Amino acid sequence: MTVLRRIAPQLVTLAALVALVTLFFPDFLRIEVVDGRFVGPVMDIAKRGAQVGLLTVGMTLVVATRGIDLSVGTVMAISGAVAAWAITHDVSLAGTLALALTAGAAAGLWNGCLVALVGIQPIVATLILMTSGRGIAQLITEGRILTFSNEGLAFLGSGDLLGIPVPALIWFAAALAIALLMRRTALGLLVEAVGVNRSASALAGVNAAVLLVAVYVASGLCAGLAGIVSAADIRGADANNAGLWLELDAILAVVIGGNSLLGGRFSIAASLIGALIIQTIDTGILLAGFPSEYNLVIKAALVLVILVLQSPNLAHQWRTVGRAARRRREGVPLSAKAQGQ
Amino acid sequence: QTVGFSQIGSESGWRAAETTLTKQQAEERGITLKFSDAQQKQENQIAAIRSFIAQGVDAILLAPVVATGWDSVLKEAKDAEIPVVLLDRQVDSDKSLYLTAVGSDLVHEGEVAGQWLVDHVAGKECRVVELQGTTGSSPAIDRKTGFEKAIAGHDNVKIVRSQTGDFTRAQGKEVMESFLQAEGRGQNICALYAHNDDMAVGAIQAIKEAGLKPGDDILVVSIDGVPDIFKAIAAGEANATVELTPNMAGPAFDALKAYMDDGTVPPKFIQTDSKLYTKADDPEGEYERRKNLGY
Amino acid sequence: MNPRLYPLAATIAIFALAWAICVMQFPTMLSTRVVGNLLTDNAYLGIVAVGMTIVILSGGIDLSVGSVIAFSGVFIAVMLRDTNLHPLVVFVLLLAVTTAFGAAMGGLIHALAMPPFIVTLAGMFLMRGLAYMLTIDSVPINHPFYDLLDGAYWLMPGKGRLTLIGAAMLVAVAVGMVVAHRTRFGASVFALGGGEATARLMGVRVGRTTVAIYAFSGLMAGLSGIVFSIYTKSGYPLATVGTELTAIAAVVIGGTLLTGGAGFVFGTLIGVLTMGLIQTYIVFDGTLSSWWTKIIIGLLLLAFILLQKSLLRLSAIGGGRATRSRNEAAA
Amino acid sequence: MLLTIRSLTKTFPGTTALDAVDFDLAAGEIHALLGENGAGKSTLIKCLTGAYSRDGGEISLEGRPISPRSTSKAQELGIGTVYQEVNLLANLTVAQNLTFGREPTRFGMVDARAQKRQAEAMLEGYGLDIDVSRNLAAYSVAVRQIIAIARAVALSGKVLILDEPTASLDAREVETLFDVVRGLRDRGLGIVFVSHFLDQVFALTDRVTVLRNGRRVASERTADLNRVRLIEHMLGHALEDEVIAHGKTHDAAAAQRPELLRFENFGRRGHVEPFDLAVGRGEVLGLAGLLGSGRTESAELLFGVVEAHSGAARDENGTFDLSSPRAAVAAGFGYAPEERKEDGIVADLSVRENIALALQAHRGWLRRLSGAEQARLANNYIARLDIRTFGPEQPVGELSGGNQQKVVLARWLAMNPRFLILDEPTRGIDVGAHAEILRLIQKVTAEGMSILIISSELDELIAVSDRVIVVRDRRHVAELTGREITSDTIVRAIAAPQAGRQNSGEEAA
Ligand SMILES: Nc1ncnc2c1ncn2[C@@H]1O[C@H](COP(=O)(O)OP(=O)(O)OP(=O)(O)O)[C@@H](O)[C@H]1O
Ligand SMILES: Nc1ncnc2c1ncn2[C@@H]1O[C@H](COP(=O)(O)OP(=O)(O)OP(=O)(O)O)[C@@H](O)[C@H]1O
Ligand SMILES: [Mg+2]
Ligand SMILES: [Mg+2]
């Protein structure tokens, strides 16, 4: 119930957005069953949203600790490259996945150590990996698109299970797992405490440093998973372009999800809806068929409108305005000014 | 002899191949190559050229990221008497500022692709979807122009949807998926024109996943001639590609050598072939020939 | 020395050391040519970084600047192509636009209490998008006035050129230093960076200051756009992608805390030159592949930051306990 | 009347902080504003200076209605304020802090030299000899407090407001401050003085206004009041027994307790000279000293906030690790730090979560305290410590200062540690809660908990301590037990031969 109340603004936004897209593309909500698979724009969004969505899960945790992880897009490229390299070097599917996830976790560990132990500010610490990580990924692929034909790996990007795209399932499962891990254990509380006030938390005996490192590792793992999905999607690792600028989308999603960049309270569910909102904007723009030079302006405008509407300050002002109006209506007889409104 | 090479970056397999081939060519000729990767930034390229000048290299190869904005740095090179050869893309500076340009005509490439489609459909109604390159990049603009030029006057062929796929496989696939959704699950699409092969390869996967046969249900024509598209052509999943050779450095070094040996001034534009390849042109063989070039 | 100045001193010392290492390997790097190049090639970055420094000092961030530079170039090029306005008039128009844009972002940040990161991120999309809407092509600028601006330089001994735009950056830095360290506005900026709630109680007009800060950053980004358009004599909507991150890195290397409230505009100049030095060094070396270039840039960045940190820590131990070690760990 | 406030009202979501409050301030008067924690004193002040926008009511200054929208506006009107817990901007220099908003300029630029001169002039008369061009961060809380006062005094052309200015000052500094304030009164300023130290109220003020639950309950001349009546006004009932009044009887026998812990040669270079310390079970150790003498640093050392360079901690099972707060908690230690805003509370989290935090951290993340358990814990301490909140789910940041302090105490009491370190635990706490906390200390020590308490209030220290350690220049110089514990002996031990102010941050030692 409280969860529902927390995510209500995001749900409303999503619904409004869906209505808007439907206006431009009437078939938006239609879902058909073709060869036992559900197909339709909505399924595309669920599938395409997997990459941003996975990044968003990790990013939510990082943001909750008052950090930010700019490297996730790059980490996707690294883990995708590792996966493609492994599978083309006759590593088993399980081994490949393990290697790719390990790469993601290692990247997260590096970030976490720079932030928590060396004390470099998160933006800068992750900026370092953001720039050099693509080099590492290209080192693995030698600058080419490393293609593979392993059906098992490709299944993770374009397969279906019970008619639902596998990336959507992965995304959902990962989010659910981490959300449960946070809320069924004390991790959620401890992460929030460290995010609000690290020094007070440390004095209360919270192992802030380890927790911070863990959060970045989680972000790295999520990015690793997203990297696998993106490589599986195109059956190849594109070190240069995989996840390019996706970190910005992920951060946007976290904020649209109502989480504060100043750390503290977080909601993974709300972040996920944020990711869905972003993906709906992207897909909606493609479906609506505007010339591509308008893409960015439309996206910027929509994001701005959403941010403005969701701003807590605005909600507060509305309430005050509403109260003042009510008072005016109740107290004073309708003045000329009030009639004018 | 030292030659500085300012490369755009390593944003695609094609460019990686160009870099590899340039390094190979330099090595074969005993030239010391100073390589600089600008990571898609013109400002880095300008800075790199200035550094080359400061270092006193003998010649400069430049693969310009964009056509405009090179005047002053080229003038500086000219003042320092360092010949500059442009690779694969043109600049709109004064022609006296560089020795020669090696490359293909991007508009022409688009025309070749468009002409193939016009010929192939032979008057039949054909609704085309277009995957553009990165918005604002010169290949995207020119290849679009060329294609439109070729289909102009053929009312049966028309572009119904056009979106950017950023020259990448992933975007090519994603945008193609939305094209398929938007055009009656692909039933209303006759052909796909992609500004590069990578996007085409991504789109082919999207077409397959939508249960259609690329190359059959939807014709696929694209540009570059990277190994993977030959594989697709061999498998009947793509129909045609226009080659852009990554070996721009060979002719460039030749021209430089001639110029330095006896002052032979090369023509201002050394155009490479824009050869069209289809299933008839031994795609398997072409694939084998290219697969180790660093694409 | 006042401990306030330690970070600046550390930055300068590391830069000097780095340059010395470079010169040992490539003696030509001492030439005035390289010095002139360093100033000219990083002029646009230096100017925009000055604006960024003010923003970061106030505890904010401005991600829109790269897009604003690109927009500026396109705006100027299109205006000069399609109208008969004199470039100077176009410059004034442009600066009005970018300053107003910055002010609008500042207004949003304040009025909605939204994090600057997000508002300016949307601004980044918006400006890049507007540039596309003006033109998707690169537009050359052919105007005699531009030839004049471009051709203006002082030939230093040794064939190095101190160009107009290089000098413009130095002036911008000087102006930035005065604004940040010698005006009441600057004091308010530092106060905001120290903590908004406290600053408010001390009498800072938070809203007005926030608007002014982002307007200033917009102004500097517009100026940087002008310089960039002189530098390339063209406008290109895809230009300067990711410049905001480079600028932020330069500011941080310059010893300014990203959390706000402490730093130096002069340090930013050193930071910018450091970034330029890294770039130059890599070009001089000329053997690195595309991927090693990226890796090395990142590693050098890290090395700088680590060196700076350890120098500061050393000086903290030597020069009396300026901060409690606990605070250091939390920073 | 210099300043009149009529039916001022302010509501926060969930609470009415001020309910039609009237307040008058005459020129040349020192007016105490008193009330329990959370009564609305700070809120009244913030509404007055424009830091909060009020929901209703009128304010007039010298007969003219004013409505400051921002604090700078109030400053222009001649109202200088020291806010509770806001110790200026640590990232600016002392001089910048002092002259902020009124910097001397030349050609539109700040004149650094004049600024420095001006700042030094402003600090004159406070007996503070510090380098004003260094960052405020270099100085201790007490020094910052004095700087804040100096700034407010300089800003106050008509009205000076002091919200608990003496909370971290020791007796000597309080005297200095009082001299300054009396001087201002004689010059005709109106002064509002908020404090929980009733002795100071009686010593300094001319009139008293008492708030309770956001309402004004009394406004009388101080001379007409006595302590008991005043407390009744504040609490709404009489205080059963004031602990300070009848504290411990210090007879020699009480000192014999079984030993719980022993620190041997414990110290850290540059922080605290090595010392030996034995702690008995159920014993209350007091730590006395001047500001900046190293009491807080001793406490931090004992809790592993900073690691010791020498020495070991030992209990009946041998030595144990004290290298980090975590280790200290594992060893059964607790620590309520001095700076509750930075080091104590986790502002955005609820009262419930703040109270459960240490316990949860100790149990580890896998063994989560269920919401119900946490709520039970929280409700228990909300009742026991009389924490004024509208429920366990209220964010701690919204509580009044004193109530935040109680939450931090509750966090550690919930852990039931064997050794609890309290650094200024009663700072900013009202009389009622003060008595409650001291009673609580007696209760838990009777149950066997040992406590180390740091306090600048000697009376309090004497009342609760079984033993008092005196710290001077980062060195433990004396240990007083039994009958030796009197304010006389302590003061004598504190006063160093070269008795001068130990300005924290300026020390060369
Ligand atoms: N920002 C806020 N949001 C919500 N409630 C608040 C806020 N600030 C204060 N309150 C509430 O208003 C009431 C009055 O608080 P105030 O700080 O004025 O008390 P006070 O008398 O100064 O107490 P103390 O002696 O502890 O400082 C308290 O109940 C507090 O919880
Ligand atoms: N916030 C701070 N930042 C840097 N140094 C500090 C800070 N607080 C205290 N110090 C240093 O620690 C030393 C002792 O601290 P502090 O003044 O807290 O001692 P104390 O004896 O506990 O005094 P009290 O608790 O009465 O304020 C000071 O000399 C000062 O240099
Ligand atoms: Mg208060
Ligand atoms: Mg202390």
CSV table of C-alpha atoms in Angstrom, one decimal, chain C residues 12-301:
chain,number,residue,atom,x,y,z
C,12,ILE,CA,50.7,23.8,-9.7
C,13,ALA,CA,53.5,21.6,-8.4
C,14,ILE,CA,52.1,18.5,-10.1
C,15,PHE,CA,51.7,20.4,-13.4
C,16,ALA,CA,55.2,21.6,-13.3
C,17,LEU,CA,56.5,18.2,-12.6
C,18,ALA,CA,54.4,16.7,-15.4
C,19,TRP,CA,55.7,19.3,-17.8
C,20,ALA,CA,59.3,18.6,-16.8
C,21,ILE,CA,58.8,14.9,-17.4
C,22,CYS,CA,57.3,15.6,-20.9
C,23,VAL,CA,60.2,17.9,-21.7
C,24,MET,CA,62.7,15.4,-20.7
C,25,GLN,CA,61.2,13.0,-23.2
C,26,PHE,CA,60.4,15.4,-26.0
C,27,PRO,CA,62.5,18.6,-25.7
C,28,THR,CA,60.4,20.4,-28.3
C,29,MET,CA,57.6,20.5,-25.8
C,30,LEU,CA,59.4,23.4,-24.2
C,31,SER,CA,59.1,25.5,-27.3
C,32,THR,CA,56.8,28.5,-27.5
C,33,ARG,CA,55.0,26.8,-30.3
C,34,VAL,CA,53.7,24.1,-27.9
C,35,VAL,CA,52.9,26.7,-25.3
C,36,GLY,CA,51.0,28.8,-27.8
C,37,ASN,CA,49.2,25.7,-29.0
C,38,LEU,CA,48.3,24.7,-25.5
C,39,LEU,CA,46.6,28.1,-25.0
C,40,THR,CA,44.9,28.3,-28.4
C,41,ASP,CA,43.7,24.7,-28.5
C,42,ASN,CA,42.3,24.8,-25.0
C,43,ALA,CA,40.9,28.4,-25.2
C,44,TYR,CA,37.3,27.3,-25.5
C,45,LEU,CA,37.7,24.7,-22.8
C,46,GLY,CA,39.4,27.2,-20.5
C,47,ILE,CA,36.6,29.7,-20.9
C,48,VAL,CA,33.8,27.3,-20.3
C,49,ALA,CA,35.7,25.8,-17.4
C,50,VAL,CA,35.8,29.2,-15.7
C,51,GLY,CA,32.0,29.2,-15.7
C,52,MET,CA,31.9,25.6,-14.6
C,53,THR,CA,34.2,26.5,-11.7
C,54,ILE,CA,31.8,29.1,-10.4
C,55,VAL,CA,28.9,26.6,-10.7
C,56,ILE,CA,30.8,23.8,-9.0
C,57,LEU,CA,32.0,26.2,-6.3
C,58,SER,CA,28.3,26.8,-5.5
C,59,GLY,CA,27.8,23.1,-5.1
C,60,GLY,CA,26.1,22.7,-8.5
C,61,ILE,CA,27.0,21.3,-11.9
C,62,ASP,CA,26.2,22.4,-15.4
C,63,LEU,CA,26.0,19.6,-18.0
C,64,SER,CA,24.6,21.7,-20.7
C,65,VAL,CA,27.8,23.6,-21.6
C,66,GLY,CA,29.0,21.3,-24.4
C,67,SER,CA,25.7,21.6,-26.1
C,68,VAL,CA,25.6,25.3,-25.6
C,69,ILE,CA,28.9,25.7,-27.3
C,70,ALA,CA,27.7,23.6,-30.3
C,71,PHE,CA,24.5,25.6,-30.4
C,72,SER,CA,26.4,28.8,-30.3
C,73,GLY,CA,28.6,27.8,-33.3
C,74,VAL,CA,25.5,26.8,-35.3
C,75,PHE,CA,23.6,29.9,-34.3
C,76,ILE,CA,26.5,32.2,-35.4
C,77,ALA,CA,27.1,30.4,-38.6
C,78,VAL,CA,23.4,30.3,-39.6
C,79,MET,CA,22.9,33.9,-38.7
C,80,LEU,CA,25.9,35.0,-40.6
C,81,ARG,CA,24.8,32.9,-43.6
C,82,ASP,CA,21.2,33.9,-43.6
C,83,THR,CA,21.3,37.5,-42.5
C,84,ASN,CA,23.5,40.5,-43.1
C,85,LEU,CA,24.1,41.2,-39.4
C,86,HIS,CA,27.7,42.0,-38.4
C,87,PRO,CA,29.3,39.3,-36.3
C,88,LEU,CA,29.5,41.5,-33.3
C,89,VAL,CA,25.8,42.0,-33.4
C,90,VAL,CA,25.4,38.3,-33.7
C,91,PHE,CA,27.7,37.8,-30.7
C,92,VAL,CA,25.6,40.1,-28.6
C,93,LEU,CA,22.4,38.3,-29.6
C,94,LEU,CA,24.0,34.9,-28.9
C,95,LEU,CA,25.3,35.9,-25.5
C,96,ALA,CA,21.9,37.2,-24.6
C,97,VAL,CA,20.4,33.9,-25.6
C,98,THR,CA,22.9,31.7,-23.8
C,99,THR,CA,22.8,33.9,-20.7
C,100,ALA,CA,19.1,33.8,-20.6
C,101,PHE,CA,19.2,30.1,-21.1
C,102,GLY,CA,21.5,29.7,-18.2
C,103,ALA,CA,19.4,32.0,-16.1
C,104,ALA,CA,16.3,29.9,-16.9
C,105,MET,CA,18.0,26.8,-15.8
C,106,GLY,CA,19.1,28.5,-12.6
C,107,GLY,CA,15.5,29.6,-12.1
C,108,LEU,CA,14.2,26.1,-12.5
C,109,ILE,CA,16.8,24.7,-10.2
C,110,HIS,CA,15.8,27.2,-7.5
C,111,ALA,CA,12.1,27.3,-8.0
C,112,LEU,CA,11.6,23.5,-8.3
C,113,ALA,CA,14.3,22.5,-5.9
C,114,MET,CA,15.4,20.1,-8.6
C,115,PRO,CA,19.0,18.9,-8.6
C,116,PRO,CA,21.2,20.9,-11.0
C,117,PHE,CA,22.5,17.6,-12.5
C,118,ILE,CA,19.1,16.8,-13.9
C,119,VAL,CA,17.9,20.2,-14.9
C,120,THR,CA,21.2,20.9,-16.8
C,121,LEU,CA,21.0,17.4,-18.3
C,122,ALA,CA,17.7,18.3,-19.8
C,123,GLY,CA,19.2,21.6,-20.9
C,124,MET,CA,22.0,19.6,-22.6
C,125,PHE,CA,19.5,17.6,-24.6
C,126,LEU,CA,17.5,20.7,-25.4
C,127,MET,CA,20.4,22.8,-26.6
C,128,ARG,CA,21.8,20.0,-28.7
C,129,GLY,CA,18.3,19.5,-30.2
C,130,LEU,CA,17.9,23.1,-30.9
C,131,ALA,CA,21.3,23.1,-32.7
C,132,TYR,CA,20.0,20.2,-34.9
C,133,MET,CA,16.8,22.2,-35.6
C,134,LEU,CA,18.8,25.1,-36.9
C,135,THR,CA,20.8,22.9,-39.2
C,136,ILE,CA,22.0,19.3,-39.3
C,137,ASP,CA,24.9,20.2,-41.6
C,138,SER,CA,28.1,21.8,-40.7
C,139,VAL,CA,28.0,25.4,-41.8
C,140,PRO,CA,31.2,27.3,-42.7
C,141,ILE,CA,31.6,30.9,-41.6
C,142,ASN,CA,33.1,33.1,-44.3
C,143,HIS,CA,33.2,36.6,-43.1
C,144,PRO,CA,36.1,39.1,-43.3
C,145,PHE,CA,35.7,39.9,-39.6
C,146,TYR,CA,36.3,36.3,-38.8
C,147,ASP,CA,39.5,36.3,-40.9
C,148,LEU,CA,40.5,39.2,-38.8
C,149,LEU,CA,39.8,37.5,-35.5
C,150,ASP,CA,41.4,34.3,-36.7
C,151,GLY,CA,44.5,36.0,-38.0
C,152,ALA,CA,45.1,38.0,-34.9
C,153,TYR,CA,48.0,36.7,-33.0
C,154,TRP,CA,51.3,37.7,-31.5
C,155,LEU,CA,54.2,35.8,-32.8
C,156,MET,CA,56.3,34.9,-29.8
C,157,PRO,CA,60.0,34.3,-30.1
C,158,GLY,CA,60.4,30.7,-31.4
C,159,LYS,CA,57.5,30.8,-33.8
C,160,GLY,CA,54.9,30.2,-31.2
C,161,ARG,CA,51.7,32.1,-31.5
C,162,LEU,CA,49.7,33.7,-28.8
C,163,THR,CA,46.4,33.9,-30.5
C,164,LEU,CA,43.5,36.2,-29.8
C,165,ILE,CA,41.4,33.4,-28.5
C,166,GLY,CA,44.3,32.2,-26.3
C,167,ALA,CA,44.5,35.6,-24.8
C,168,ALA,CA,40.8,35.7,-24.5
C,169,MET,CA,40.9,32.6,-22.3
C,170,LEU,CA,43.6,34.2,-20.0
C,171,VAL,CA,41.3,37.3,-19.7
C,172,ALA,CA,38.4,35.1,-18.9
C,173,VAL,CA,40.3,33.3,-16.2
C,174,ALA,CA,41.4,36.7,-14.8
C,175,VAL,CA,37.8,37.9,-14.8
C,176,GLY,CA,36.7,34.6,-13.2
C,177,MET,CA,39.3,35.0,-10.5
C,178,VAL,CA,38.0,38.5,-9.7
C,179,VAL,CA,34.3,37.4,-9.7
C,180,ALA,CA,34.9,34.3,-7.6
C,181,HIS,CA,37.4,35.6,-5.1
C,182,ARG,CA,36.9,39.4,-5.0
C,183,THR,CA,33.2,40.2,-5.2
C,184,ARG,CA,30.2,39.8,-3.0
C,185,PHE,CA,28.6,37.6,-5.6
C,186,GLY,CA,31.7,35.3,-5.4
C,187,ALA,CA,31.3,35.2,-1.6
C,188,SER,CA,27.7,34.2,-2.0
C,189,VAL,CA,28.8,31.5,-4.4
C,190,PHE,CA,31.2,30.0,-1.9
C,191,ALA,CA,28.6,30.4,0.8
C,192,LEU,CA,26.1,28.4,-1.2
C,193,GLY,CA,28.7,25.8,-1.8
C,194,GLY,CA,29.3,25.6,2.0
C,195,GLY,CA,25.6,24.8,2.6
C,196,GLU,CA,22.5,26.2,1.2
C,197,ALA,CA,20.5,26.3,4.5
C,198,THR,CA,23.3,28.0,6.3
C,199,ALA,CA,23.9,30.4,3.5
C,200,ARG,CA,20.3,31.4,3.5
C,201,LEU,CA,20.4,32.1,7.3
C,202,MET,CA,23.5,34.2,6.7
C,203,GLY,CA,21.6,36.4,4.3
C,204,VAL,CA,22.5,35.0,0.9
C,205,ARG,CA,19.7,35.7,-1.5
C,206,VAL,CA,19.7,32.1,-2.7
C,207,GLY,CA,17.3,32.4,-5.6
C,208,ARG,CA,18.9,35.4,-7.1
C,209,THR,CA,22.4,34.0,-6.7
C,210,THR,CA,21.5,30.6,-8.2
C,211,VAL,CA,20.0,32.3,-11.2
C,212,ALA,CA,23.1,34.5,-11.6
C,213,ILE,CA,25.4,31.5,-11.2
C,214,TYR,CA,23.9,29.6,-14.1
C,215,ALA,CA,23.5,32.7,-16.1
C,216,PHE,CA,27.2,33.3,-15.7
C,217,SER,CA,27.9,29.8,-16.8
C,218,GLY,CA,25.6,30.3,-19.8
C,219,LEU,CA,27.4,33.5,-20.6
C,220,MET,CA,30.8,31.8,-20.4
C,221,ALA,CA,29.5,28.9,-22.5
C,222,GLY,CA,28.3,31.4,-25.1
C,223,LEU,CA,31.7,33.1,-25.1
C,224,SER,CA,33.3,29.7,-25.4
C,225,GLY,CA,31.0,29.0,-28.3
C,226,ILE,CA,32.2,32.2,-30.0
C,227,VAL,CA,35.8,31.3,-29.4
C,228,PHE,CA,35.1,27.8,-30.7
C,229,SER,CA,33.5,29.3,-33.8
C,230,ILE,CA,36.6,31.4,-34.4
C,231,TYR,CA,38.8,28.4,-33.8
C,232,THR,CA,37.0,26.3,-36.4
C,233,LYS,CA,35.4,29.1,-38.5
C,234,SER,CA,32.2,27.0,-38.7
C,235,GLY,CA,29.2,25.8,-36.8
C,236,TYR,CA,28.5,22.1,-36.3
C,237,PRO,CA,25.7,20.7,-34.3
C,238,LEU,CA,27.8,17.6,-33.3
C,239,ALA,CA,30.7,19.6,-32.0
C,240,THR,CA,32.0,19.5,-28.5
C,241,VAL,CA,30.1,16.4,-27.4
C,242,GLY,CA,31.2,15.5,-23.9
C,243,THR,CA,33.0,18.8,-23.3
C,244,GLU,CA,31.1,19.3,-20.1
C,245,LEU,CA,32.8,16.2,-18.7
C,246,THR,CA,36.2,17.4,-19.8
C,247,ALA,CA,35.5,20.8,-18.2
C,248,ILE,CA,34.4,19.1,-14.9
C,249,ALA,CA,37.6,17.0,-14.9
C,250,ALA,CA,39.7,20.1,-15.5
C,251,VAL,CA,38.0,21.9,-12.6
C,252,VAL,CA,38.5,19.0,-10.3
C,253,ILE,CA,42.1,18.6,-11.3
C,254,GLY,CA,42.4,22.3,-10.6
C,255,GLY,CA,41.8,21.6,-6.9
C,256,THR,CA,38.1,22.6,-6.7
C,257,LEU,CA,35.9,20.3,-4.6
C,258,LEU,CA,32.9,19.0,-6.5
C,259,THR,CA,30.9,19.2,-3.4
C,260,GLY,CA,31.3,23.0,-3.6
C,261,GLY,CA,32.6,25.7,-1.3
C,262,ALA,CA,36.3,25.3,-1.9
C,263,GLY,CA,38.5,25.9,-4.9
C,264,PHE,CA,40.2,28.4,-7.2
C,265,VAL,CA,39.6,29.7,-10.6
C,266,PHE,CA,43.3,29.9,-11.3
C,267,GLY,CA,43.5,26.2,-10.4
C,268,THR,CA,41.0,25.6,-13.2
C,269,LEU,CA,43.4,27.2,-15.7
C,270,ILE,CA,46.1,24.8,-14.5
C,271,GLY,CA,43.6,21.9,-14.8
C,272,VAL,CA,42.8,22.8,-18.3
C,273,LEU,CA,46.4,23.1,-19.2
C,274,THR,CA,47.0,19.7,-17.6
C,275,MET,CA,44.3,18.1,-19.7
C,276,GLY,CA,45.9,19.8,-22.8
C,277,LEU,CA,49.3,18.5,-21.7
C,278,ILE,CA,48.1,15.0,-21.5
C,279,GLN,CA,46.6,15.3,-24.9
C,280,THR,CA,49.8,16.8,-26.3
C,281,TYR,CA,52.0,14.2,-24.7
C,282,ILE,CA,49.9,11.4,-26.3
C,283,VAL,CA,50.1,13.0,-29.7
C,284,PHE,CA,53.9,13.5,-29.4
C,285,ASP,CA,54.2,9.9,-28.4
C,286,GLY,CA,52.1,8.9,-31.4
C,287,THR,CA,52.4,5.1,-30.9
C,288,LEU,CA,49.3,4.5,-28.9
C,289,SER,CA,46.4,2.7,-30.5
C,290,SER,CA,42.9,4.2,-30.2
C,291,TRP,CA,42.1,2.0,-27.2
C,292,TRP,CA,45.3,2.6,-25.3
C,293,THR,CA,44.8,6.3,-25.8
C,294,LYS,CA,41.6,6.1,-23.9
C,295,ILE,CA,43.1,4.0,-21.2
C,296,ILE,CA,46.1,6.1,-20.7
C,297,ILE,CA,44.1,9.3,-20.5
C,298,GLY,CA,42.0,7.8,-17.7
C,299,LEU,CA,45.1,6.5,-15.9
C,300,LEU,CA,46.9,9.8,-16.1
C,301,LEU,CA,43.8,11.6,-14.8
